[in-house]
CSV table of C-alpha atoms and ligand atoms in Angstrom, one decimal:
chain,number,residue,atom,x,y,z
Y,203,UNK,CA,-78.4,39.2,-50.7
Y,204,UNK,CA,-75.6,41.8,-50.5
Y,205,UNK,CA,-76.4,45.4,-51.2
Y,206,UNK,CA,-73.5,47.6,-52.2
Y,207,UNK,CA,-73.6,51.2,-51.0
Y,208,UNK,CA,-73.1,54.3,-53.2
Y,209,UNK,CA,-70.6,57.0,-52.2
Y,210,UNK,CA,-73.4,59.2,-50.9
Y,211,UNK,CA,-74.8,56.3,-48.9
Y,212,UNK,CA,-71.3,55.7,-47.5
Y,213,UNK,CA,-71.2,59.3,-46.5
Y,214,UNK,CA,-74.4,58.9,-44.6
Y,215,UNK,CA,-73.2,55.8,-42.9
Y,216,UNK,CA,-70.1,57.7,-41.9
Y,217,UNK,CA,-72.2,60.3,-40.1
Y,218,UNK,CA,-74.1,57.5,-38.2
Y,219,UNK,CA,-70.7,56.0,-37.4
Y,220,UNK,CA,-69.4,59.3,-36.0
Y,221,UNK,CA,-72.3,59.4,-33.6
Y,222,UNK,CA,-71.4,55.9,-32.3
Y,223,UNK,CA,-67.7,56.9,-32.0
Y,224,UNK,CA,-68.8,59.9,-29.9
Y,225,UNK,CA,-71.0,57.8,-27.7
Y,226,UNK,CA,-68.2,55.3,-27.1
Y,227,UNK,CA,-65.7,58.1,-26.4
Y,228,UNK,CA,-68.1,59.6,-23.8
Y,229,UNK,CA,-68.7,56.2,-22.1
Y,230,UNK,CA,-65.0,55.6,-21.9
Y,231,UNK,CA,-64.3,59.0,-20.5
Y,232,UNK,CA,-66.9,58.5,-17.7
Y,233,UNK,CA,-66.0,54.9,-17.0
Y,234,UNK,CA,-64.1,54.6,-13.7
Y,235,UNK,CA,-64.1,52.5,-10.5
Y,236,UNK,CA,-67.4,53.0,-8.7
Y,237,UNK,CA,-69.4,54.0,-11.8
Y,238,UNK,CA,-72.4,51.8,-12.6
Y,239,UNK,CA,-73.1,50.2,-16.0
Y,240,UNK,CA,-76.5,51.9,-16.0
Y,241,UNK,CA,-74.8,55.3,-15.7
Y,242,UNK,CA,-72.7,54.4,-18.8
Y,243,UNK,CA,-75.9,53.4,-20.6
Y,244,UNK,CA,-77.4,56.8,-19.9
Y,245,UNK,CA,-74.4,58.6,-21.1
Y,246,UNK,CA,-74.5,56.8,-24.5
Y,247,UNK,CA,-78.3,57.4,-24.7
Y,248,UNK,CA,-77.7,61.1,-24.2
Y,249,UNK,CA,-75.0,61.4,-26.8
Y,250,UNK,CA,-77.0,59.5,-29.4
Y,251,UNK,CA,-80.2,61.5,-28.7
Y,252,UNK,CA,-78.4,64.8,-28.7
Y,253,UNK,CA,-77.1,63.9,-32.2
Y,254,UNK,CA,-80.6,63.3,-33.5
Y,255,UNK,CA,-79.9,59.6,-33.8
Y,256,UNK,CA,-81.7,56.5,-32.5
Y,257,UNK,CA,-80.1,53.7,-30.5
Y,258,UNK,CA,-79.9,50.5,-32.6
Y,259,UNK,CA,-79.7,48.0,-29.8
Y,260,UNK,CA,-82.6,49.1,-27.7
Y,261,UNK,CA,-85.6,46.7,-28.3
Y,262,UNK,CA,-83.6,44.8,-31.0
Y,263,UNK,CA,-84.8,41.2,-31.2
Y,264,UNK,CA,-83.2,38.8,-33.6
Y,265,UNK,CA,-85.0,35.5,-34.2
Y,266,UNK,CA,-82.5,33.8,-31.9
Y,267,UNK,CA,-83.4,36.0,-28.9
Y,268,UNK,CA,-86.2,35.2,-26.4
Y,269,UNK,CA,-86.5,38.9,-25.3
Y,270,UNK,CA,-85.8,42.2,-26.9
Y,271,UNK,CA,-82.5,43.8,-26.0
Y,272,UNK,CA,-83.3,46.1,-23.1
Y,273,UNK,CA,-80.5,48.8,-23.3
Y,274,UNK,CA,-78.6,51.3,-25.4
Y,275,UNK,CA,-75.1,49.7,-25.0
Y,276,UNK,CA,-73.8,46.3,-24.3
Y,277,UNK,CA,-71.4,46.4,-21.3
Y,278,UNK,CA,-69.5,43.1,-21.0
Y,279,UNK,CA,-67.3,42.9,-17.9
Y,280,UNK,CA,-64.4,40.5,-17.4
Y,281,UNK,CA,-65.6,37.0,-18.4
Y,282,UNK,CA,-68.6,38.4,-20.4
Y,283,UNK,CA,-67.5,38.4,-24.0
Y,284,UNK,CA,-70.4,40.3,-25.7
Y,285,UNK,CA,-74.0,41.4,-25.3
Y,286,UNK,CA,-73.7,42.1,-21.5
Y,287,UNK,CA,-76.8,43.9,-20.3
Y,288,UNK,CA,-76.0,47.1,-18.3
Y,289,UNK,CA,-77.1,46.7,-14.6
Y,290,UNK,CA,-76.5,48.6,-11.4
Y,291,UNK,CA,-73.2,46.8,-11.1
Y,292,UNK,CA,-70.5,49.3,-10.2
Y,293,UNK,CA,-67.1,49.0,-11.9
Y,294,UNK,CA,-64.4,47.6,-9.7
Y,295,UNK,CA,-60.6,48.0,-9.6
Y,296,UNK,CA,-59.0,46.2,-12.5
Y,297,UNK,CA,-62.2,45.3,-14.4
Y,298,UNK,CA,-61.9,44.6,-18.1
Y,299,UNK,CA,-64.7,46.5,-19.8
Y,300,UNK,CA,-66.1,46.0,-23.3
Y,301,UNK,CA,-68.6,48.5,-24.6
Y,302,UNK,CA,-70.6,48.0,-27.8
Y,303,UNK,CA,-72.9,50.7,-29.2
Y,304,UNK,CA,-75.0,51.2,-32.3
Y,305,UNK,CA,-77.0,54.1,-33.6
Y,306,UNK,CA,-79.2,54.9,-36.6
Y,307,UNK,CA,-78.9,58.4,-38.1
Y,308,UNK,CA,-81.2,59.3,-41.0
Y,309,UNK,CA,-82.0,55.6,-41.4
Y,310,UNK,CA,-78.3,54.5,-41.6
Y,311,UNK,CA,-76.6,52.4,-39.0
Y,312,UNK,CA,-73.2,52.5,-37.2
Y,313,UNK,CA,-71.9,49.7,-35.0
Y,314,UNK,CA,-68.7,49.8,-33.0
Y,315,UNK,CA,-67.1,48.4,-29.8
Y,316,UNK,CA,-64.1,49.1,-27.6
Y,317,UNK,CA,-62.4,47.4,-24.7
Y,318,UNK,CA,-60.4,49.0,-21.8
Y,319,UNK,CA,-59.7,48.6,-18.2
Y,320,UNK,CA,-60.5,50.7,-15.1
Y,321,UNK,CA,-58.4,51.2,-12.1
Y,322,UNK,CA,-55.1,49.3,-11.9
Y,323,UNK,CA,-55.0,47.0,-14.9
Y,324,UNK,CA,-53.9,43.4,-15.0
Y,325,UNK,CA,-51.0,43.0,-17.5
Y,326,UNK,CA,-52.7,40.0,-19.0
Y,327,UNK,CA,-55.8,42.1,-19.7
Y,328,UNK,CA,-53.8,44.8,-21.4
Y,329,UNK,CA,-52.1,42.2,-23.6
Y,330,UNK,CA,-55.5,40.7,-24.5
Y,331,UNK,CA,-57.0,44.1,-25.4
Y,332,UNK,CA,-54.0,45.0,-27.5
Y,333,UNK,CA,-54.2,41.7,-29.4
Y,334,UNK,CA,-58.0,42.2,-30.0
Y,335,UNK,CA,-57.2,45.7,-31.3
Y,336,UNK,CA,-54.5,44.3,-33.5
Y,337,UNK,CA,-56.8,41.6,-34.8
Y,338,UNK,CA,-59.4,44.3,-35.7
Y,339,UNK,CA,-56.7,46.3,-37.5
Y,340,UNK,CA,-55.5,43.3,-39.4
Y,341,UNK,CA,-59.1,42.5,-40.5
Y,342,UNK,CA,-59.6,46.0,-41.6
Y,343,UNK,CA,-56.3,46.1,-43.5
Y,344,UNK,CA,-57.4,42.9,-45.4
Y,345,UNK,CA,-60.7,44.5,-46.5
Y,346,UNK,CA,-59.5,45.7,-49.9
Y,347,UNK,CA,-61.2,45.3,-53.3
Y,348,UNK,CA,-60.1,42.0,-54.8
Y,349,UNK,CA,-59.7,40.3,-51.4
Y,350,UNK,CA,-62.4,37.9,-50.1
Y,351,UNK,CA,-64.3,37.6,-46.8
Y,352,UNK,CA,-62.0,34.6,-46.0
Y,353,UNK,CA,-59.0,36.9,-46.2
Y,354,UNK,CA,-60.5,39.2,-43.6
Y,355,UNK,CA,-61.5,36.3,-41.4
Y,356,UNK,CA,-58.0,34.7,-41.7
Y,357,UNK,CA,-56.3,38.0,-40.8
Y,358,UNK,CA,-58.4,38.3,-37.6
Y,359,UNK,CA,-58.0,34.6,-36.6
Y,360,UNK,CA,-54.3,34.5,-37.3
Y,361,UNK,CA,-53.6,37.3,-34.9
Y,362,UNK,CA,-55.7,35.7,-32.2
Y,363,UNK,CA,-54.4,32.1,-32.6
Y,364,UNK,CA,-50.7,33.1,-32.9
Y,365,UNK,CA,-51.0,34.7,-29.5
Y,366,UNK,CA,-52.9,31.8,-28.0
Y,367,UNK,CA,-56.3,33.3,-27.6
Y,368,UNK,CA,-59.7,31.6,-28.1
Y,369,UNK,CA,-62.3,32.7,-30.6
Y,370,UNK,CA,-66.1,32.2,-30.4
Y,371,UNK,CA,-66.7,30.1,-33.5
Y,372,UNK,CA,-70.2,31.2,-34.5
Y,373,UNK,CA,-70.0,34.9,-33.6
Y,374,UNK,CA,-68.4,37.6,-35.7
Y,375,UNK,CA,-69.0,40.6,-37.9
Y,376,UNK,CA,-71.8,41.3,-40.4
Y,377,UNK,CA,-72.9,43.6,-43.2
Y,378,UNK,CA,-74.2,47.0,-42.1
Y,379,UNK,CA,-76.6,49.4,-43.9
Y,380,UNK,CA,-80.1,50.6,-43.1
Y,381,UNK,CA,-80.2,47.4,-40.9
Y,382,UNK,CA,-77.6,46.7,-38.2
Y,383,UNK,CA,-77.3,43.1,-39.4
Y,384,UNK,CA,-77.1,42.5,-43.1
Y,385,UNK,CA,-75.3,40.0,-45.3
Y,386,UNK,CA,-72.6,38.9,-45.5
Y,387,UNK,CA,-71.4,37.4,-42.2
Y,388,UNK,CA,-67.8,38.1,-41.4
Y,389,UNK,CA,-66.3,35.2,-39.3
Y,390,UNK,CA,-63.4,35.8,-36.9
Y,391,UNK,CA,-61.5,32.8,-38.4
Y,392,UNK,CA,-61.3,31.5,-41.9
Y,393,UNK,CA,-59.5,30.4,-45.0
Y,394,UNK,CA,-57.7,32.9,-47.3
Y,395,UNK,CA,-59.2,33.2,-50.8
Y,396,UNK,CA,-62.6,31.8,-49.7
Y,397,UNK,CA,-65.9,33.5,-49.5
Y,398,UNK,CA,-67.5,36.4,-51.4
Y,399,UNK,CA,-65.2,38.9,-53.2
Y,400,UNK,CA,-65.0,42.3,-51.6
Y,401,UNK,CA,-66.2,45.1,-53.9
Y,402,UNK,CA,-66.2,48.8,-53.5
Y,403,UNK,CA,-69.4,49.7,-51.7
Y,404,UNK,CA,-69.4,46.8,-49.4
Y,405,UNK,CA,-70.0,47.9,-45.8
Y,406,UNK,CA,-69.2,45.5,-43.0
Y,407,UNK,CA,-68.7,45.4,-39.2
Y,408,UNK,CA,-65.5,43.6,-38.3
Y,409,UNK,CA,-65.6,42.5,-34.6
Y,410,UNK,CA,-63.0,40.2,-33.1
Y,411,UNK,CA,-63.9,38.7,-29.7
Y,412,UNK,CA,-60.9,37.1,-28.0
Y,413,UNK,CA,-60.8,34.8,-25.0
Y,414,UNK,CA,-57.8,34.9,-22.7
Y,415,UNK,CA,-57.5,31.2,-21.9
Y,416,UNK,CA,-57.3,30.1,-25.6
Y,417,UNK,CA,-60.4,28.0,-25.3
Y,418,UNK,CA,-63.4,28.7,-27.5
Y,419,UNK,CA,-66.3,27.6,-25.3
Y,420,UNK,CA,-68.9,30.0,-24.1
Y,421,UNK,CA,-72.4,30.0,-22.5
Y,422,UNK,CA,-75.4,32.2,-22.5
Y,423,UNK,CA,-76.4,33.8,-19.2
Y,424,UNK,CA,-79.8,33.3,-17.6
Y,425,UNK,CA,-80.6,36.9,-18.9
Y,426,UNK,CA,-80.8,35.3,-22.4
Y,427,UNK,CA,-78.3,37.8,-23.8
Y,428,UNK,CA,-74.9,37.9,-22.1
Y,429,UNK,CA,-72.3,35.5,-23.6
Y,430,UNK,CA,-69.7,34.4,-21.0
Y,431,UNK,CA,-66.6,32.3,-21.4
Y,432,UNK,CA,-67.3,28.8,-20.1
Y,433,UNK,CA,-64.0,28.7,-18.1
Y,434,UNK,CA,-64.4,32.1,-16.5
Y,435,UNK,CA,-61.4,33.6,-18.2
Y,436,UNK,CA,-61.6,37.1,-19.5
Y,437,UNK,CA,-62.5,38.3,-23.0
Y,438,UNK,CA,-62.1,41.4,-25.1
Y,439,UNK,CA,-64.1,42.8,-28.0
Y,440,UNK,CA,-63.3,45.5,-30.6
Y,441,UNK,CA,-65.4,46.5,-33.6
Y,442,UNK,CA,-65.5,49.0,-36.4
Y,443,UNK,CA,-68.0,49.5,-39.2
Y,444,UNK,CA,-65.9,49.9,-42.4
Y,445,UNK,CA,-66.6,50.5,-46.1
Y,446,UNK,CA,-64.6,48.8,-48.8
Y,447,UNK,CA,-63.6,51.5,-51.3
Y,448,UNK,CA,-61.5,51.6,-54.5
Y,449,UNK,CA,-58.7,53.1,-52.4
Y,450,UNK,CA,-59.0,50.7,-49.6
Y,451,UNK,CA,-60.9,50.3,-46.3
Y,452,UNK,CA,-62.6,53.4,-44.8
Y,453,UNK,CA,-63.4,53.3,-41.1
Y,454,UNK,CA,-66.9,54.7,-40.7
Y,455,UNK,CA,-67.0,54.5,-36.9
Y,456,UNK,CA,-63.7,56.4,-36.3
Y,457,UNK,CA,-63.9,59.4,-33.9
C,154,LIG,N1,-72.1,44.5,-32.3
C,154,LIG,C1,-73.2,43.7,-31.8
C,154,LIG,C2,-73.5,42.6,-32.8
C,154,LIG,O1,-73.3,42.8,-33.9
C,154,LIG,C3,-74.4,44.5,-31.6
C,154,LIG,C4,-75.7,43.8,-31.3
C,154,LIG,S1,-76.1,44.0,-29.7
C,154,LIG,C5,-77.8,43.7,-29.6
C,154,LIG,O2,-74.0,41.5,-32.4
C,154,LIG,F1,-78.1,43.8,-28.4
C,154,LIG,F2,-78.4,44.7,-30.2
C,154,LIG,F3,-78.1,42.6,-30.2
C,155,LIG,CO1,-71.8,44.2,-34.7
């Protein structure tokens, strides 16, 4: 079931989204060679707590997971695509870092992710991150009233495939509201004109995950959460929570 949100509910979702944006900005500002992923997790935890919000990922356990998620952020490094659990690993020169964060404020959720490099970047990583950001922007631009979920999915997938990148088939975006994961699901590849119609009040997270090698295969780590590319090539992730409004898409997790 898809629950459309009222303008006042969208305003509340915007405030939750702002907390997530601030947490991601703080993590990015602190991320550097030698900094551990647990330190980054603590920074996000502090920003979220100081805003009077609650981390959405901590203890989250979908039916598909064997264990509750044990941290505030996901920190997915190099060949990790998404859902990397922060450890005492210290960032190394040239690492490709994807950080995903979620927070609940006054009962409403925001969910967003960014990718960046630390130290001296590999040119191929910068190209992959730029394509992922472009895929996200294309998906957001397609989220207008009158369009369909398939138009958003096609916009994302077209950017990825044109540049030769892989896509994880059964992972993508989702509705957002009081819960982090609501209907509908928002695939990262699809057919224009298919799927549910986008109406003002629909709030969704759009989250392209692109694989450098162009292959789509991935595996789950022994930790039960981290998804890695099967061929060891690098991956990038970008995500915003957005609202469909009469005047077009509104990014709720912008800084
Ligand atoms: N953006 C991620 C997603 O929608 C956030 C979930 S991370 C989890 O899958 F650890 F909480 F599951
Ligand atoms: Co998400």
